[in-house]
PDB file of C-alpha atoms in Angstrom:
ATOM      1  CA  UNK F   1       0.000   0.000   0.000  1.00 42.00           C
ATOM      2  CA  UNK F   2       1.196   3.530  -1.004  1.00 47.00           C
ATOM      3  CA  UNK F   3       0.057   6.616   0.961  1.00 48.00           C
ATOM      4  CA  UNK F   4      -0.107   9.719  -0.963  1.00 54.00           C
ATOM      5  CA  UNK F   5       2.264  12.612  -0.569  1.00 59.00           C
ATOM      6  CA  UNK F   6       0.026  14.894   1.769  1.00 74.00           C
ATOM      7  CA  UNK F   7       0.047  12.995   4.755  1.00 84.00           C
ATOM      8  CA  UNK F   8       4.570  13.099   4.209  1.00 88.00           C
ATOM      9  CA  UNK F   9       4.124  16.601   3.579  1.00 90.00           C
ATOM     10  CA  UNK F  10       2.571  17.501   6.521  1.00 91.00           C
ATOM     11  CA  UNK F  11       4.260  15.313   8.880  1.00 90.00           C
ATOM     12  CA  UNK F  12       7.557  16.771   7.694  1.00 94.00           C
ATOM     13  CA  UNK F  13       5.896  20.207   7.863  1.00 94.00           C
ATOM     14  CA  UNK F  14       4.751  19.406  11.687  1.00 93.00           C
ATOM     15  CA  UNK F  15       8.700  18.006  12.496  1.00 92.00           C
ATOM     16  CA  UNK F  16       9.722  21.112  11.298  1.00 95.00           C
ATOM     17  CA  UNK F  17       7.695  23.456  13.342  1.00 96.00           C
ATOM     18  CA  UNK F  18       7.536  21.793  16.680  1.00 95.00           C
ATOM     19  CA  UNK F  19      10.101  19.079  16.801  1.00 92.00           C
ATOM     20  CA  UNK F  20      12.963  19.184  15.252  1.00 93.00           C
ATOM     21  CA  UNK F  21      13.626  21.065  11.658  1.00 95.00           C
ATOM     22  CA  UNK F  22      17.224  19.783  11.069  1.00 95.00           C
ATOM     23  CA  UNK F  23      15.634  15.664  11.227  1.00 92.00           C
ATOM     24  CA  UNK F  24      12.959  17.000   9.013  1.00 94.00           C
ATOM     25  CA  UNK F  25      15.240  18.312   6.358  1.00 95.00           C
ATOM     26  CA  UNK F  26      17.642  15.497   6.429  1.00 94.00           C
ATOM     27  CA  UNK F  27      14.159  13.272   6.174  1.00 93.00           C
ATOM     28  CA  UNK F  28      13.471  15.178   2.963  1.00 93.00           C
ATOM     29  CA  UNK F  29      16.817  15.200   1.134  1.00 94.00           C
ATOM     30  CA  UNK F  30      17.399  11.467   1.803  1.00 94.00           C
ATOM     31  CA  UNK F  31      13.451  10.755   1.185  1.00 92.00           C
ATOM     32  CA  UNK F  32      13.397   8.516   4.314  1.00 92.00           C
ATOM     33  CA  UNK F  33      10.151   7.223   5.453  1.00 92.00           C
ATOM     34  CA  UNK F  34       8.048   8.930   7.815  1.00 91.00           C
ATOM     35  CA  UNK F  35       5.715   7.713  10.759  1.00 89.00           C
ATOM     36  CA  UNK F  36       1.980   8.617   9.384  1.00 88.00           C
ATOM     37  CA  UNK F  37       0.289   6.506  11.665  1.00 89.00           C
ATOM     38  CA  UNK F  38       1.060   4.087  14.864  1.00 89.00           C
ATOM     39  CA  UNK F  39      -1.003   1.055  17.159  1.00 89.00           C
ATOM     40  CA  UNK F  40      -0.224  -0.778  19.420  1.00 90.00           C
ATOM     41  CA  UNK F  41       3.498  -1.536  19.168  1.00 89.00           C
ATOM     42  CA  UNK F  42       3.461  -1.162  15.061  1.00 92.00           C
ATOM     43  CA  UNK F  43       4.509   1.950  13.346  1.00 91.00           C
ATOM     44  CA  UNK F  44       3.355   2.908   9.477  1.00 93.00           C
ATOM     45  CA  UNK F  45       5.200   4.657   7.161  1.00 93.00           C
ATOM     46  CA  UNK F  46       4.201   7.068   4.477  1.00 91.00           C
ATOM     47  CA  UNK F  47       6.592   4.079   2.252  1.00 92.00           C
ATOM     48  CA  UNK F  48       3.484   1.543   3.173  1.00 93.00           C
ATOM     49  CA  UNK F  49       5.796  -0.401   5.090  1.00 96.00           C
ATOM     50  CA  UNK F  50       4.737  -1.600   8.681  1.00 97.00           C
ATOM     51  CA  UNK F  51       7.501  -1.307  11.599  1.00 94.00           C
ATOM     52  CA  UNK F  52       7.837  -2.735  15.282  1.00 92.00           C
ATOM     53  CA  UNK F  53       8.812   0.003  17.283  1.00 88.00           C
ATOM     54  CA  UNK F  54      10.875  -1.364  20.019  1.00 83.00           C
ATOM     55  CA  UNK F  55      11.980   2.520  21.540  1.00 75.00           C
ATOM     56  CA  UNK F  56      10.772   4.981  24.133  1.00 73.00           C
ATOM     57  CA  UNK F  57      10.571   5.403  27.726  1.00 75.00           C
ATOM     58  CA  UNK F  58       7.705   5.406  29.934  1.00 75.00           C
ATOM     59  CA  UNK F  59       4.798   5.248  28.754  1.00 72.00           C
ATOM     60  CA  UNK F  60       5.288   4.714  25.523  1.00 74.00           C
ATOM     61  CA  UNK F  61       6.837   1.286  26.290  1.00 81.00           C
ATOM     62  CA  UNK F  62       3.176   0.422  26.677  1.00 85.00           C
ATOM     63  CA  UNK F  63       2.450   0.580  22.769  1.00 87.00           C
ATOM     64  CA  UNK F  64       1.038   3.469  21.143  1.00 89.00           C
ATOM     65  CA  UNK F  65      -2.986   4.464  22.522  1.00 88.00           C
ATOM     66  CA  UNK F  66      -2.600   1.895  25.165  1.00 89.00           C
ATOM     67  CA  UNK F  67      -6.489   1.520  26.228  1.00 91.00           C
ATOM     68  CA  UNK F  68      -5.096   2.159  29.893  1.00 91.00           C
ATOM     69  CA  UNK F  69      -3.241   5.103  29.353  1.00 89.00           C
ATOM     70  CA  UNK F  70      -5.820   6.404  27.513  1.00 92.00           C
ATOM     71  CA  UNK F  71      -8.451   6.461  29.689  1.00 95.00           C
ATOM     72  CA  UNK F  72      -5.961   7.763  32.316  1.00 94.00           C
ATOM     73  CA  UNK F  73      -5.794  10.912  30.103  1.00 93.00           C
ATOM     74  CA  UNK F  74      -9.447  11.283  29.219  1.00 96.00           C
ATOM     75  CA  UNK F  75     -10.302  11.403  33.112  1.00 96.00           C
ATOM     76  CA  UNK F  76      -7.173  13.852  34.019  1.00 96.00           C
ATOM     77  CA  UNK F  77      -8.790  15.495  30.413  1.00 95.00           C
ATOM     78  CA  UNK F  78     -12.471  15.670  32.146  1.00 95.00           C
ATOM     79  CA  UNK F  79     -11.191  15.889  35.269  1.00 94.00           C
ATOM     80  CA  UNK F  80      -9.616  19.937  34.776  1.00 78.00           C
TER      81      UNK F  80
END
């Protein structure tokens, strides 16, 4: 499956304005895949491709949405 360029695009544009602008360049002028989407412990790139993503700390060692942590943050969310 190939994703269209828009969803790159603005991923790259998002690195670049809040994370960090160098990793988004270098992302463009080597046309390395980007994340577009994640679950669970998978990651999806804009290439179609389908990766395990073994990093992070805290809570993102429980897999990406993790039902738990999410309700965690819809109650702090509801909560304030």
């Amino acid at each position: 499956m190939e994703y269209d360029s828009a969803p790159r695009d603005l991923v790259l544009q998002r690195y670049t304005n809040h994370v960090n602008k160098s990793l988004a360049g270098l992302a463009r002028l080597m046309a390395a895949p980007v994340e577009v989407s994640s679950a669970g412990t998978k990651v999806y790139g804009d290439d179609g491709q389908t990766y395990l993503d073994c990093g992070g700390f805290g809570v993102f060692l429980l897999g990406h949405c993790h039902p738990r942590v999410v309700q965690a943050v819809r109650h702090q969310l509801e909560t304030h």
